[in-house]
Each structure stands twice: as structure tokens, then as C-alpha cells.
CSV table of C-alpha atoms in Angstrom, one decimal:
chain,number,residue,atom,x,y,z
A,44,MET,CA,0.0,0.0,0.0
A,45,LYS,CA,1.0,3.6,-0.6
A,46,LEU,CA,0.6,6.3,2.0
A,47,ALA,CA,0.8,9.9,1.1
A,48,VAL,CA,1.6,12.4,3.9
A,49,LEU,CA,0.6,16.0,3.2
A,50,GLY,CA,2.7,18.2,5.3
A,51,GLY,CA,5.5,15.7,5.1
A,52,GLY,CA,8.1,18.1,6.4
A,53,GLY,CA,6.3,18.4,9.7
A,54,PHE,CA,8.0,17.8,12.9
A,55,ARG,CA,5.7,14.9,14.0
A,56,VAL,CA,6.0,12.9,10.8
A,57,PRO,CA,8.7,10.6,12.2
A,58,LEU,CA,6.1,9.4,14.8
A,59,VAL,CA,3.9,8.1,12.0
A,60,TYR,CA,6.8,6.4,10.2
A,61,GLY,CA,8.0,4.9,13.5
A,62,ALA,CA,4.5,3.3,13.9
A,63,LEU,CA,4.7,2.0,10.4
A,64,LEU,CA,8.0,0.4,11.1
A,65,ARG,CA,6.5,-1.5,14.1
A,66,ASP,CA,3.6,-2.7,12.0
A,67,THR,CA,4.4,-6.1,10.4
A,68,ALA,CA,0.9,-7.4,9.6
A,69,LYS,CA,-0.3,-7.7,6.0
A,70,PRO,CA,-1.2,-5.7,4.0
A,71,ARG,CA,1.2,-3.1,5.2
A,72,VAL,CA,2.3,0.3,4.0
A,73,GLU,CA,5.2,-0.4,1.6
A,74,GLU,CA,5.7,3.1,0.3
A,75,VAL,CA,5.5,6.5,2.0
A,76,VAL,CA,5.5,9.7,0.0
A,77,LEU,CA,6.1,12.9,1.9
A,78,TYR,CA,4.6,16.1,0.3
A,79,ASP,CA,5.5,19.6,1.5
A,80,VAL,CA,5.9,23.0,0.1
A,81,SER,CA,9.3,23.2,1.8
A,82,ALA,CA,12.1,21.1,0.2
A,83,GLU,CA,14.4,22.0,3.1
A,84,ARG,CA,12.0,20.6,5.7
A,85,LEU,CA,11.4,17.5,3.6
A,86,ALA,CA,15.1,16.9,3.5
A,87,ALA,CA,15.4,17.2,7.3
A,88,VAL,CA,12.6,14.8,8.0
A,89,ARG,CA,13.9,12.4,5.4
A,90,HIS,CA,17.2,12.2,7.4
A,91,VAL,CA,15.3,11.4,10.6
A,92,LEU,CA,13.3,8.7,8.8
A,93,ASP,CA,16.5,7.2,7.4
A,94,GLY,CA,17.8,7.0,11.0
A,95,LEU,CA,14.7,5.2,12.1
A,96,ALA,CA,14.7,2.8,9.2
A,97,ALA,CA,18.4,1.8,9.7
A,98,GLU,CA,17.3,-0.3,12.7
A,99,HIS,CA,14.7,-2.3,10.7
A,100,ASP,CA,14.7,-4.9,8.0
A,101,HIS,CA,12.6,-4.1,4.9
A,102,PRO,CA,11.3,-0.6,6.0
A,103,PRO,CA,8.7,1.1,3.9
A,104,LEU,CA,10.3,3.0,1.0
A,105,VAL,CA,10.3,6.8,1.5
A,106,ARG,CA,10.1,9.3,-1.3
A,107,THR,CA,9.7,13.1,-1.0
A,108,THR,CA,8.1,15.6,-3.4
A,109,THR,CA,7.0,19.2,-3.6
A,110,ASP,CA,4.4,18.2,-6.2
A,111,LEU,CA,1.0,17.3,-4.7
A,112,ASP,CA,-0.3,15.2,-7.6
A,113,THR,CA,2.8,13.1,-7.5
A,114,ALA,CA,2.2,12.4,-3.9
A,115,LEU,CA,-1.4,11.4,-4.3
A,116,ARG,CA,-1.4,9.2,-7.4
A,117,GLU,CA,-2.3,5.5,-6.4
A,118,ALA,CA,-2.3,6.3,-2.7
A,119,ALA,CA,-4.5,4.0,-0.6
A,120,PHE,CA,-4.3,6.3,2.4
A,121,VAL,CA,-3.6,10.0,2.7
A,122,PHE,CA,-2.6,11.7,6.0
A,123,SER,CA,-3.3,15.4,5.9
A,124,ALA,CA,-1.2,17.3,8.5
A,125,ILE,CA,-0.6,20.7,6.9
A,126,ARG,CA,0.0,24.1,8.6
A,127,VAL,CA,-1.0,26.9,6.3
A,128,GLY,CA,1.1,30.0,7.2
A,129,GLY,CA,3.6,27.8,9.2
A,130,LEU,CA,4.5,28.6,12.8
A,131,ALA,CA,4.7,32.3,11.9
A,132,GLY,CA,0.9,32.1,11.3
A,133,ARG,CA,0.4,30.3,14.6
A,134,THR,CA,2.3,32.9,16.6
A,135,ALA,CA,0.1,35.6,15.0
A,136,ASP,CA,-3.0,33.6,15.8
A,137,GLU,CA,-1.9,33.7,19.4
A,138,ARG,CA,-0.5,37.2,19.7
A,139,VAL,CA,-3.3,39.1,17.9
A,140,ALA,CA,-5.8,37.6,20.4
A,141,LEU,CA,-3.6,38.2,23.5
A,142,GLU,CA,-3.1,41.8,22.5
A,143,LEU,CA,-6.8,42.3,22.6
A,144,GLY,CA,-7.1,40.6,26.0
A,145,LEU,CA,-8.5,37.4,24.7
A,146,LEU,CA,-7.3,33.8,24.8
A,147,GLY,CA,-4.3,33.3,22.5
A,148,GLN,CA,-4.3,29.6,21.6
A,149,GLU,CA,-3.9,27.6,18.4
A,150,THR,CA,-7.2,25.8,18.1
A,151,THR,CA,-9.4,27.2,20.8
A,152,GLY,CA,-11.0,30.7,20.6
A,153,PRO,CA,-10.2,33.3,18.0
A,154,GLY,CA,-6.8,31.8,17.1
A,155,GLY,CA,-8.6,28.6,16.0
A,156,VAL,CA,-11.0,30.6,13.9
A,157,ALA,CA,-8.2,32.4,12.2
A,158,PHE,CA,-6.3,29.1,11.6
A,159,GLY,CA,-9.4,27.6,10.1
A,160,LEU,CA,-10.2,30.6,7.9
A,161,ARG,CA,-6.9,30.3,6.0
A,162,THR,CA,-6.7,26.5,6.0
A,163,VAL,CA,-10.1,25.6,4.8
A,164,PRO,CA,-9.6,26.6,1.1
A,165,VAL,CA,-6.2,24.8,0.9
A,166,ALA,CA,-7.7,21.7,2.5
A,167,VAL,CA,-10.6,21.7,0.1
A,168,ARG,CA,-8.3,22.1,-2.9
A,169,MET,CA,-6.3,19.1,-1.6
A,170,ALA,CA,-9.5,17.1,-1.2
A,171,GLU,CA,-10.4,17.9,-4.8
A,172,ARG,CA,-7.0,16.5,-6.0
A,173,VAL,CA,-7.5,13.4,-3.9
A,174,ALA,CA,-11.0,12.9,-5.5
A,175,ALA,CA,-9.4,13.2,-8.9
A,176,LEU,CA,-6.3,11.1,-8.5
A,177,ALA,CA,-7.0,8.7,-5.6
A,178,PRO,CA,-10.8,8.4,-5.4
A,179,TYR,CA,-10.7,5.2,-3.3
A,180,ALA,CA,-8.2,6.5,-0.8
A,181,TRP,CA,-9.1,7.1,2.8
A,182,VAL,CA,-8.1,10.6,4.0
A,183,ILE,CA,-7.1,10.8,7.7
A,184,ASN,CA,-7.1,14.4,8.8
A,185,PHE,CA,-4.7,15.6,11.5
A,186,THR,CA,-4.8,19.2,10.4
A,187,ASN,CA,-6.1,21.6,13.0
A,188,PRO,CA,-8.7,22.8,13.8
A,189,ALA,CA,-9.5,19.1,13.0
A,190,GLY,CA,-13.3,19.2,13.3
A,191,MET,CA,-13.7,22.3,11.1
A,192,ILE,CA,-11.2,21.1,8.5
A,193,THR,CA,-12.7,17.6,8.3
A,194,GLU,CA,-16.1,19.0,7.9
A,195,ALA,CA,-14.9,21.3,5.0
A,196,MET,CA,-13.2,18.3,3.3
A,197,ARG,CA,-16.3,16.2,3.6
A,198,ALA,CA,-18.0,18.5,1.1
A,199,VAL,CA,-15.7,16.9,-1.5
A,200,LEU,CA,-14.8,13.5,-0.1
A,201,GLY,CA,-17.9,12.5,2.0
A,202,ASP,CA,-17.3,9.6,4.3
A,203,ARG,CA,-13.8,8.9,2.8
A,204,VAL,CA,-12.4,11.6,5.1
A,205,VAL,CA,-12.2,11.2,8.9
A,206,GLY,CA,-10.5,13.4,11.5
A,207,ILE,CA,-8.4,12.1,14.4
A,208,CYS,CA,-7.0,13.5,17.7
A,209,ASP,CA,-5.1,11.9,20.5
A,210,SER,CA,-6.7,14.0,23.3
A,211,PRO,CA,-9.8,11.8,23.8
A,212,ILE,CA,-8.0,8.4,23.9
A,213,GLY,CA,-5.4,9.9,26.2
A,214,LEU,CA,-8.2,10.9,28.6
A,215,VAL,CA,-9.7,7.4,28.4
A,216,ARG,CA,-6.4,5.8,28.9
A,217,ARG,CA,-5.6,7.9,32.0
A,218,ALA,CA,-9.1,7.3,33.5
A,219,ALA,CA,-8.8,3.5,33.0
A,220,ALA,CA,-5.3,3.4,34.5
A,221,ALA,CA,-6.5,5.3,37.6
A,222,LEU,CA,-9.1,2.5,38.1
A,223,GLY,CA,-6.6,-0.2,37.5
A,224,LEU,CA,-8.3,-1.2,34.2
A,225,ASP,CA,-7.0,-2.2,30.8
A,226,PRO,CA,-7.9,0.7,28.5
A,227,ALA,CA,-8.5,-1.8,25.7
A,228,ARG,CA,-11.3,-3.5,27.8
A,229,VAL,CA,-13.4,-0.4,28.6
A,230,SER,CA,-16.1,1.3,26.6
A,231,PRO,CA,-16.0,5.1,26.8
A,232,ASP,CA,-19.1,7.3,26.7
A,233,TYR,CA,-17.3,10.3,25.2
A,234,VAL,CA,-19.0,13.0,23.2
A,235,GLY,CA,-18.1,16.4,21.9
A,236,LEU,CA,-16.4,18.4,19.1
A,237,ASN,CA,-12.7,18.3,18.5
A,238,HIS,CA,-10.9,19.8,21.5
A,239,LEU,CA,-14.2,20.2,23.2
A,240,GLY,CA,-15.7,17.1,24.7
A,241,TRP,CA,-16.4,15.1,27.9
A,242,LEU,CA,-15.9,11.6,29.1
A,243,ARG,CA,-19.3,10.9,30.7
A,244,GLY,CA,-19.0,7.2,31.4
A,245,LEU,CA,-16.5,4.4,31.4
A,246,VAL,CA,-18.1,0.9,31.1
A,247,HIS,CA,-16.2,-2.2,32.2
A,248,GLU,CA,-18.0,-5.6,32.1
A,249,GLY,CA,-21.4,-3.9,31.9
A,250,ARG,CA,-20.8,-1.4,34.8
A,251,ASP,CA,-20.1,2.3,34.6
A,252,MET,CA,-16.9,2.8,36.6
A,253,LEU,CA,-16.7,6.6,36.2
A,254,PRO,CA,-18.9,7.6,39.2
A,255,GLY,CA,-16.5,5.6,41.4
A,256,LEU,CA,-13.5,7.4,40.0
A,257,LEU,CA,-15.1,10.8,40.4
A,258,ALA,CA,-15.8,10.0,44.1
A,259,ASP,CA,-12.3,8.8,44.8
A,260,ASP,CA,-9.9,11.7,45.5
A,261,ALA,CA,-6.8,9.5,45.4
A,262,ALA,CA,-7.7,7.9,42.1
A,263,LEU,CA,-8.6,11.3,40.6
A,264,ARG,CA,-5.2,12.6,41.4
A,265,GLN,CA,-3.8,10.1,39.0
A,266,VAL,CA,-5.7,11.7,36.1
A,267,GLU,CA,-4.0,14.7,34.6
A,268,GLU,CA,-7.3,16.3,33.6
A,269,ALA,CA,-8.7,16.0,37.1
A,270,ARG,CA,-5.6,17.6,38.5
A,271,ILE,CA,-6.0,20.5,36.1
A,272,PHE,CA,-9.7,21.1,36.6
A,273,GLY,CA,-9.8,20.1,40.2
A,274,GLY,CA,-11.8,17.3,41.8
A,275,ASP,CA,-14.7,19.6,42.9
A,276,TRP,CA,-15.3,20.9,39.4
A,277,VAL,CA,-15.2,17.5,37.6
A,278,ARG,CA,-17.7,16.2,40.3
A,279,THR,CA,-19.9,19.3,39.6
A,280,LEU,CA,-19.8,18.4,35.9
A,281,GLY,CA,-20.3,14.7,36.5
A,282,ALA,CA,-17.7,14.1,33.8
A,283,LEU,CA,-14.0,14.4,32.9
A,284,PRO,CA,-13.5,17.2,30.4
A,285,ASN,CA,-11.1,17.2,27.5
A,286,GLU,CA,-8.0,19.2,28.6
A,287,TYR,CA,-8.8,22.0,26.1
A,288,LEU,CA,-12.0,22.8,28.0
A,289,TYR,CA,-9.8,24.4,30.6
A,290,TYR,CA,-9.7,27.5,28.3
A,291,TYR,CA,-13.5,27.8,28.6
A,292,TYR,CA,-13.9,27.0,32.3
A,293,PHE,CA,-10.9,29.0,33.4
A,294,THR,CA,-10.7,31.7,30.8
A,295,ARG,CA,-9.4,34.5,32.9
A,296,GLU,CA,-6.7,32.4,34.5
A,297,SER,CA,-5.6,31.1,31.1
A,298,VAL,CA,-5.4,34.5,29.5
A,299,ALA,CA,-3.4,35.8,32.5
A,300,ALA,CA,-1.0,32.9,32.3
A,301,LEU,CA,-0.5,33.1,28.6
A,302,ASP,CA,-0.1,36.9,28.7
A,303,GLY,CA,2.4,36.7,31.5
A,304,ALA,CA,4.5,33.9,30.1
A,305,GLY,CA,6.6,36.3,27.9
A,306,HIS,CA,6.2,33.9,24.9
A,307,THR,CA,3.4,31.9,23.4
A,308,ARG,CA,3.4,28.2,22.7
A,309,GLY,CA,3.9,29.0,19.0
A,310,GLU,CA,6.9,31.2,19.8
A,311,SER,CA,8.4,28.5,21.9
A,312,LEU,CA,8.0,26.0,19.1
A,313,VAL,CA,9.6,28.3,16.6
A,314,THR,CA,12.7,28.3,18.8
A,315,GLN,CA,12.7,24.6,19.3
A,316,GLN,CA,12.1,23.7,15.7
A,317,ASP,CA,14.5,26.3,14.3
A,318,ARG,CA,17.2,24.7,16.5
A,319,PHE,CA,16.3,21.2,15.3
A,320,TYR,CA,16.3,22.0,11.6
A,321,ALA,CA,19.6,24.0,12.0
A,322,ALA,CA,21.1,21.0,13.8
A,323,VAL,CA,20.1,18.7,10.9
A,324,ARG,CA,21.5,21.0,8.3
A,325,GLU,CA,24.9,21.1,10.1
A,326,ARG,CA,25.1,17.4,10.9
A,327,PRO,CA,22.5,15.3,9.0
A,328,GLU,CA,24.0,12.1,10.2
A,329,HIS,CA,22.8,13.0,13.7
A,330,ALA,CA,19.2,14.0,12.6
A,331,LEU,CA,17.5,11.3,14.6
A,332,THR,CA,19.3,12.2,17.9
A,333,ALA,CA,18.4,15.9,17.3
A,334,TRP,CA,14.8,15.0,16.7
A,335,VAL,CA,14.4,12.8,19.7
A,336,ARG,CA,15.8,15.5,21.9
A,337,ALA,CA,13.5,18.2,20.4
A,338,ARG,CA,10.5,15.8,20.7
A,339,ARG,CA,11.1,15.2,24.4
A,340,GLU,CA,11.2,19.0,25.1
A,341,ARG,CA,8.1,19.5,23.0
A,342,ASP,CA,6.1,16.8,24.7
A,343,ALA,CA,7.1,17.8,28.2
A,344,THR,CA,6.0,21.5,27.7
A,345,TYR,CA,2.7,20.7,26.1
A,346,MET,CA,-0.1,22.8,27.7
A,347,ALA,CA,2.4,23.6,30.5
A,348,GLU,CA,0.6,26.8,31.4
A,349,THR,CA,-2.6,25.0,32.4
A,350,ARG,CA,-0.6,22.6,34.6
A,351,ASP,CA,1.2,25.5,36.2
A,352,ILE,CA,-2.0,27.4,37.0
A,353,ALA,CA,-3.6,24.3,38.6
A,354,ALA,CA,-0.4,23.1,40.2
A,355,ALA,CA,-1.0,19.8,38.5
A,356,GLY,CA,2.7,18.9,38.3
A,357,GLU,CA,4.7,17.4,35.4
A,358,ARG,CA,3.2,15.2,32.7
A,359,ASP,CA,3.3,11.5,33.7
A,360,ALA,CA,6.3,9.7,32.1
A,361,ALA,CA,4.1,6.7,31.2
A,362,ASP,CA,1.7,9.0,29.4
A,363,LEU,CA,4.5,10.5,27.3
A,364,GLU,CA,5.7,7.0,26.3
A,365,ALA,CA,2.2,5.8,25.4
A,366,GLY,CA,2.2,7.6,22.1
A,367,GLY,CA,-0.5,9.7,20.5
A,368,TYR,CA,-2.2,10.2,17.2
A,369,GLU,CA,0.2,8.0,15.2
A,370,GLY,CA,-1.1,5.0,17.1
A,371,ILE,CA,-4.7,6.0,16.4
A,372,ALA,CA,-3.9,6.5,12.7
A,373,LEU,CA,-2.3,3.0,12.5
A,374,ALA,CA,-5.2,1.3,14.3
A,375,LEU,CA,-7.6,3.1,11.9
A,376,MET,CA,-5.7,2.0,8.9
A,377,ALA,CA,-5.5,-1.6,10.1
A,378,ALA,CA,-9.3,-1.7,10.8
A,379,LEU,CA,-10.1,-0.3,7.3
A,380,SER,CA,-7.6,-2.2,5.3
A,381,ARG,CA,-7.5,-5.6,7.2
A,382,GLY,CA,-10.9,-5.7,8.7
A,383,GLU,CA,-9.6,-5.6,12.2
A,384,SER,CA,-12.7,-4.4,13.9
A,385,SER,CA,-12.1,-1.7,16.5
A,386,THR,CA,-13.9,1.0,18.4
A,387,MET,CA,-12.2,4.4,18.5
A,388,ILE,CA,-13.1,8.0,19.1
A,389,LEU,CA,-13.1,9.9,15.7
A,390,ASN,CA,-14.3,13.1,14.1
A,391,VAL,CA,-17.1,12.0,11.8
A,392,ARG,CA,-20.4,13.2,10.4
A,393,ASN,CA,-23.0,13.4,13.1
A,394,GLY,CA,-26.1,12.1,11.3
A,395,SER,CA,-28.4,11.3,14.3
A,396,ALA,CA,-25.6,10.2,16.7
A,397,VAL,CA,-25.7,13.4,18.8
A,398,PRO,CA,-29.2,14.8,19.2
A,399,GLY,CA,-29.3,18.6,19.0
A,400,LEU,CA,-26.6,19.1,16.5
A,401,PRO,CA,-27.0,19.3,12.7
A,402,GLU,CA,-26.8,16.1,10.7
A,403,GLU,CA,-23.9,17.4,8.6
A,404,ALA,CA,-21.9,18.6,11.6
A,405,VAL,CA,-18.6,16.8,12.3
A,406,VAL,CA,-18.6,15.5,15.9
A,407,GLU,CA,-16.0,13.6,18.0
A,408,ILE,CA,-17.6,10.4,19.2
A,409,PRO,CA,-16.9,6.6,19.5
A,410,CYS,CA,-17.2,4.7,16.2
A,411,VAL,CA,-17.0,1.1,15.1
A,412,VAL,CA,-14.4,0.7,12.3
A,413,ASP,CA,-13.9,-2.4,10.2
A,414,GLY,CA,-13.4,-3.4,6.6
A,415,ALA,CA,-16.9,-2.0,5.7
A,416,GLY,CA,-16.0,1.5,6.9
A,417,ILE,CA,-16.8,3.7,9.9
A,418,ARG,CA,-20.1,3.6,11.8
A,419,PRO,CA,-20.7,6.3,14.5
A,420,LEU,CA,-22.3,5.1,17.7
A,421,ALA,CA,-25.4,6.8,19.1
A,422,THR,CA,-24.9,8.9,22.2
A,423,ARG,CA,-27.0,9.6,25.2
A,424,PRO,CA,-28.8,13.0,25.1
A,425,LEU,CA,-26.6,15.8,26.4
A,426,PRO,CA,-27.5,18.1,29.3
A,427,GLY,CA,-27.9,21.8,28.3
A,428,ARG,CA,-24.6,22.8,30.0
A,429,PHE,CA,-22.7,20.6,27.4
A,430,LEU,CA,-25.0,20.8,24.4
A,431,GLY,CA,-25.3,24.6,24.5
A,432,LEU,CA,-21.6,25.1,24.3
A,433,MET,CA,-21.3,22.5,21.5
A,434,GLN,CA,-24.0,24.1,19.5
A,435,GLN,CA,-22.5,27.6,19.8
A,436,VAL,CA,-19.0,26.4,18.8
A,437,LYS,CA,-20.3,24.3,16.0
A,438,ALA,CA,-22.1,27.4,14.7
A,439,VAL,CA,-18.8,29.3,14.8
A,440,GLU,CA,-17.1,26.5,12.8
A,441,GLN,CA,-19.8,26.3,10.1
A,442,THR,CA,-19.8,30.1,9.7
A,443,ALA,CA,-16.0,30.1,9.4
A,444,ILE,CA,-16.1,27.4,6.7
A,445,GLU,CA,-18.7,29.5,4.7
A,446,ALA,CA,-16.6,32.6,5.2
A,447,ALA,CA,-13.5,30.9,4.0
A,448,MET,CA,-15.1,29.3,0.9
A,449,THR,CA,-16.9,32.5,-0.2
A,450,GLY,CA,-14.2,35.1,0.8
A,451,SER,CA,-16.8,36.9,3.0
A,452,SER,CA,-15.3,39.2,5.6
A,453,ARG,CA,-18.8,39.8,6.9
A,454,LEU,CA,-19.2,36.1,7.7
A,455,ALA,CA,-15.6,36.0,9.2
A,456,VAL,CA,-16.6,38.8,11.6
A,457,GLU,CA,-19.7,36.8,12.5
A,458,ALA,CA,-17.7,33.7,13.2
A,459,PHE,CA,-15.4,35.6,15.6
A,460,ALA,CA,-18.3,37.4,17.2
A,461,LEU,CA,-20.3,34.2,17.8
A,462,HIS,CA,-17.4,32.6,19.6
A,463,PRO,CA,-18.0,32.3,23.4
A,464,LEU,CA,-14.4,33.4,24.1
A,465,VAL,CA,-14.8,36.7,22.1
A,466,ASP,CA,-16.5,39.5,24.1
A,467,SER,CA,-18.0,41.9,21.5
A,468,VAL,CA,-18.6,42.5,17.8
A,469,GLY,CA,-16.2,45.4,17.9
A,470,THR,CA,-13.5,43.1,19.2
A,471,ALA,CA,-14.4,40.6,16.4
A,472,ARG,CA,-13.7,43.3,13.8
A,473,ARG,CA,-10.4,44.2,15.4
A,474,LEU,CA,-9.5,40.5,15.4
A,475,LEU,CA,-10.1,40.2,11.7
A,476,ASP,CA,-8.1,43.4,11.0
A,477,GLY,CA,-5.2,42.2,13.1
A,478,TYR,CA,-5.1,38.8,11.5
A,479,ARG,CA,-5.2,40.2,8.0
A,480,ALA,CA,-2.4,42.6,8.8
A,481,ARG,CA,-0.1,39.8,10.1
A,482,ILE,CA,-1.0,36.7,8.1
A,483,PRO,CA,-0.7,37.0,4.3
A,484,GLU,CA,-2.5,33.7,3.8
A,485,LEU,CA,-5.6,34.9,5.7
A,486,ALA,CA,-5.6,38.2,3.9
A,487,ALA,CA,-5.6,36.4,0.6
A,488,VAL,CA,-8.7,34.4,1.6
A,489,LEU,CA,-10.5,37.5,2.9
A,490,PRO,CA,-9.3,40.5,0.9
A,491,GLY,CA,-12.4,42.7,1.4
A,492,THR,CA,-13.6,44.9,4.3
A,493,PRO,CA,-16.4,43.7,6.7
């Protein structure tokens, strides 16, 4: 099988290739084609992959290209992990919001809207090339904001595109471990949108174990999300929230921490990644060592500001070693190509699975996956305190998609203004002006005035 990776010069691509190296079942991926707009980044990642492959017999062949059509032809699977505007765009996403006193974060709040506005048209054009050149390929979307981008690509690819994220499975894994259970033997009642969801139940042998976990302070302290949100708050919710909900439930604290940090997450990653790519240019034979060192630093500092505010401590070492989205992607590919039935939390079309949301909305819920495809599982009705937030954020996502596809600045302002983390229409207009001034890719999508 051939796998095309869009955004193949990205820092996390070696995680995917490492997972493929460990996969020996048939059929397996025999060829990986990395596509990126940056030949330099492709070359750096290729050196890392060569280092990984050196320790294995018969590793998948790796090719690189800056031509999208070359990457896509005859692909059985396509991973989309693009970053339109690069890390410079991300830092602007964060800084423009912070300078207006709002949350400055990559996918949550106004930064996520800005990221989506400039990414949607590019993702849709890529989907059109997939439809033309690899119409039977499955597209697995990693590109953030994952729910919005997956929903936009569905207009072209339908059910052949699915979004993935490692946050929900990480939450399930931590909750199961705190109860002394095997994560593979529990059934999660998880529902939400990408980076906005709740674990409402955890069934083991027919019994929901989550109420017992919520009542046990010692067990809760083993779950990073519970340490971040606090035991009293998760008991008030009656659920364990996805870590990104911290930005909604503790907005003032988050903005203060981000504003006082002196640098944003994007700015930190610019420094880390510039150091990595420079090290590879100077000594390509040590690319793998440089990547491993940079990855450890990146993982250890992920969402550090929320852990600092809540005094939640360092990330658990076992959690860091458990892996993330690359494992989900591999399991999804195995289920689809080999018929290895699995239940996993994915970003898919709602249909009737989540009452109260539009049928065409992409939601993040458990699905059964096998050789016949992906089947979303129905969820229990949501209480208003969860459903209302989901409905509002989904309205933002769908308005942003329409704005990006039509070039409407008016709709872009509407998307910003509707977001629960933006405090006025006037602020929404200033956000759009600020993003257009600093991000050429967004200005190209929305050239007019509101």
C-alpha cells in the first residue's frame, strides 16, 4: 500500500513512520511519499526517517516531493497534516488575540477561527485533488482545527475523510489506568467536538466505573485532567472534560498565564524547531538524535501553562511514552484495510448520533471501524450545559467554513463574534483586521472589508 503524507516536512511525521516500522501485519504500507511546500523541511525529516529505518529490515520506502499530484497518485491512504502559514501564522493567531485581552491559543478561541479561515480553502483544494487522483483512498485528517477542516473536506470526499485527535484516547487511557483497568477493555461514553468534549462514562464488564472514579480523590489525582480542573469541578460536571475545555472553564486564568509567560506556545515551538532544523543542516547524520531531543522537550512542555496554574505537576512519564495520534492512525488504517474491527473516538459526520446538532456537523464520538467502513455510535442526550456550548462552537465552525469558501469578511466577523471566548462585535472586527495585517495567507482568503 502507498501512504501519502501531506505536510510531510512536519516535525511529528517521524512518529507516523515509527509506527509503520513496528507494523508487520499484511497488508502493510510499503511506500510513504512525503509532500510539503518546503524542500528543506522535507530533506530534514527524510534524514530522521533514514535514521529510524536503519534499525529495521525491509522498512517502507520513503520518497519526497513538492508536487501534490505526484504524492497522491495511487495512494491507498492520505494523511493530511498541513500548517498553512507555518509557525509564523500560529504565533500571529496567538498574539493578535492576546493583545486584545483574549485567549491566544492555536485551536481554541479566535486563534482557532483564524487558523481555520486560512486553512479551509487549501484543505478543500487538496480534497479535490484526492478525489481526482485517488478516489478510493481514505483521508485521515490531522490538520487543526481538526473538526472544522474535516467538515470542510467532507463536502468533496464524503465519508472517505475522517478526523483524528489523541486527546480523547489519552483521557480514556488515564481514567482507566487510575481505576486499574486495561484501556482496551473499557467502553468510553465520550461526546463532543474536536478539542471540546467530555468523558461521561467508562463501562467495564457492563458497569459504569466513572462515578466511582469521580468520588475517589486519590484515584482522581492520577488523572491529569482531574488535577488540572480540580476534583470539585469535575464532580460538579459529573464528567471528565477534555483538557482543552480548561480554556472555557478557566478563561481569565488562562489569558493571564499566557499573557504573563513572555512567549506563546507558537513562539516556543519556533525556537525549538529552528534549533532542530539547524542541527540537521549542520550534521544530517545526527538527525535522529536531534529529533528525539526536540520531541522530548516539545512533549514535556505541552499545555504547560494549564498545569502550572492548577499546580497539576509534570506530565506522567508513562503518558508520554504511550504515544498519541500516530497509534490512532495506524489502528484506523488496520481496521479499514485488514478488517480488524475496532472501536475508536473519531471526528465524523453526526447524522443522528448526537441529538441537538446538525446532521452534517462533524462531531467527535466513538465509532466502530472495520473493513466495511466507519459507523458512528449513538450517544445519550446531552444536558444543556454541554449541548449549548457544543451548538455555539459548531455554529462558529460552520460560519467560518462558509466565510473561507466565499471570501466573505462579513461572515468572518460573524464567526469571531459568535465565539463564546470573544466578548464583543467590535473586538471581532479588530481581530479580523489584526489577523489580516499579520497573516498574508488569511488576507488572501478574505481580501475585502467587513
